[in-house]
Amino acid sequence: MSVDTAPRQTAPAPAPKSRASRTGSGMVGTSQGGRWWLYLVLVVALIAVIAPFVWMVLGSFKGEGELRQVPPTWLPQHASLDNYTQLFSSLNFGQFFTNSIVVAVVVTAGNLVFCSMLGYALAMLDFKGKKVIFVAVMGTLMIPGVVTFVPLFVLVANAGLIDTIPGLFLPFLVSPFGVFLMRQFILGLPKDLLDAGRVDGAGELRIFFRIILPLCGPALATLGILTFLGSWNNFLWPLVVAQSEDRYTLPVALALYSTGQNSTNYGLLLAGATVVIIPILVVFLIFQKRFIEGIATTGLK
């Protein structure tokens, strides 16, 4: 009779669950439940941003007496289109709208072309004085526009462009912000594409228009929307340069004709502001995806 003296192998005891694993699901639930304050802050911020626009649109359907009523009302008590009828019939709306469109489109197109060309040169080309030009662009970016307003007006006046449509858009065909934006985006593009184009015998202009520009869609959309928005809403420069009614842009015309010596026609002003904001919304909705992509990727390499 033999006795089995071999040691028995016992199954290893299960390892105790770590504290992180035991409480992992609880931590996730707690973190998700603790975000209510973040959503609350975002909702409050959204309401604060949207409320003025809602008030503007609803107010454009109110009469002048209801707009001055205390306490104010949100919904129109007697909605009417009198403000819009006065806007399109009393004012030379078509001329003002055309002037604004021409100025905004030309300024936007100029910035897209010239800012991207200078941004490409500063990002991809090597030439003497490159750093000096970039420092000058950055320095110009930091100077407030009010500082250069008077010298720019004197320059336009000496060129004989006062009270002309070119005088409204020529000083703004290039912006330092646009040059910086395009340079930062183009820096992230692979240089191998440029080398391949040069090997195939393409010149710099062909490389720029056939290779670089098609890849700059997000940055161009971002620059286009911001430039169009700034040019469309520009008020001070057209107010000074445009000295006859035929040269007024829409913001200038609305400000001048809705404000009298003794009172302000708030209904007409709100109706005009509602019409002015429509082209901006249309442009943003068309290029919304590209705009967000450009903001997210510009400057990243």
CSV table of C-alpha atoms in Angstrom, one decimal, residues 16 50 59 71 123 142 169 173 200 205 211 226 238 246 251:
chain,number,residue,atom,x,y,z
A,16,PRO,CA,-9.1,40.7,-5.3
A,50,ILE,CA,-29.8,84.0,-28.7
A,59,GLY,CA,-39.6,93.4,-32.4
A,71,PRO,CA,-42.9,96.7,-19.2
A,123,ALA,CA,5.3,79.3,-45.0
A,142,MET,CA,-1.3,94.2,-33.0
A,169,PHE,CA,-13.0,98.2,-50.5
A,173,LEU,CA,-8.2,93.7,-49.7
A,200,ASP,CA,7.2,67.8,-62.8
A,205,LEU,CA,2.0,80.0,-59.4
A,211,ILE,CA,-1.8,72.1,-55.2
A,226,LEU,CA,-14.8,86.2,-40.9
A,238,PRO,CA,-18.3,103.7,-45.2
A,246,ASP,CA,-25.7,106.4,-53.9
A,251,PRO,CA,-25.6,99.6,-42.2
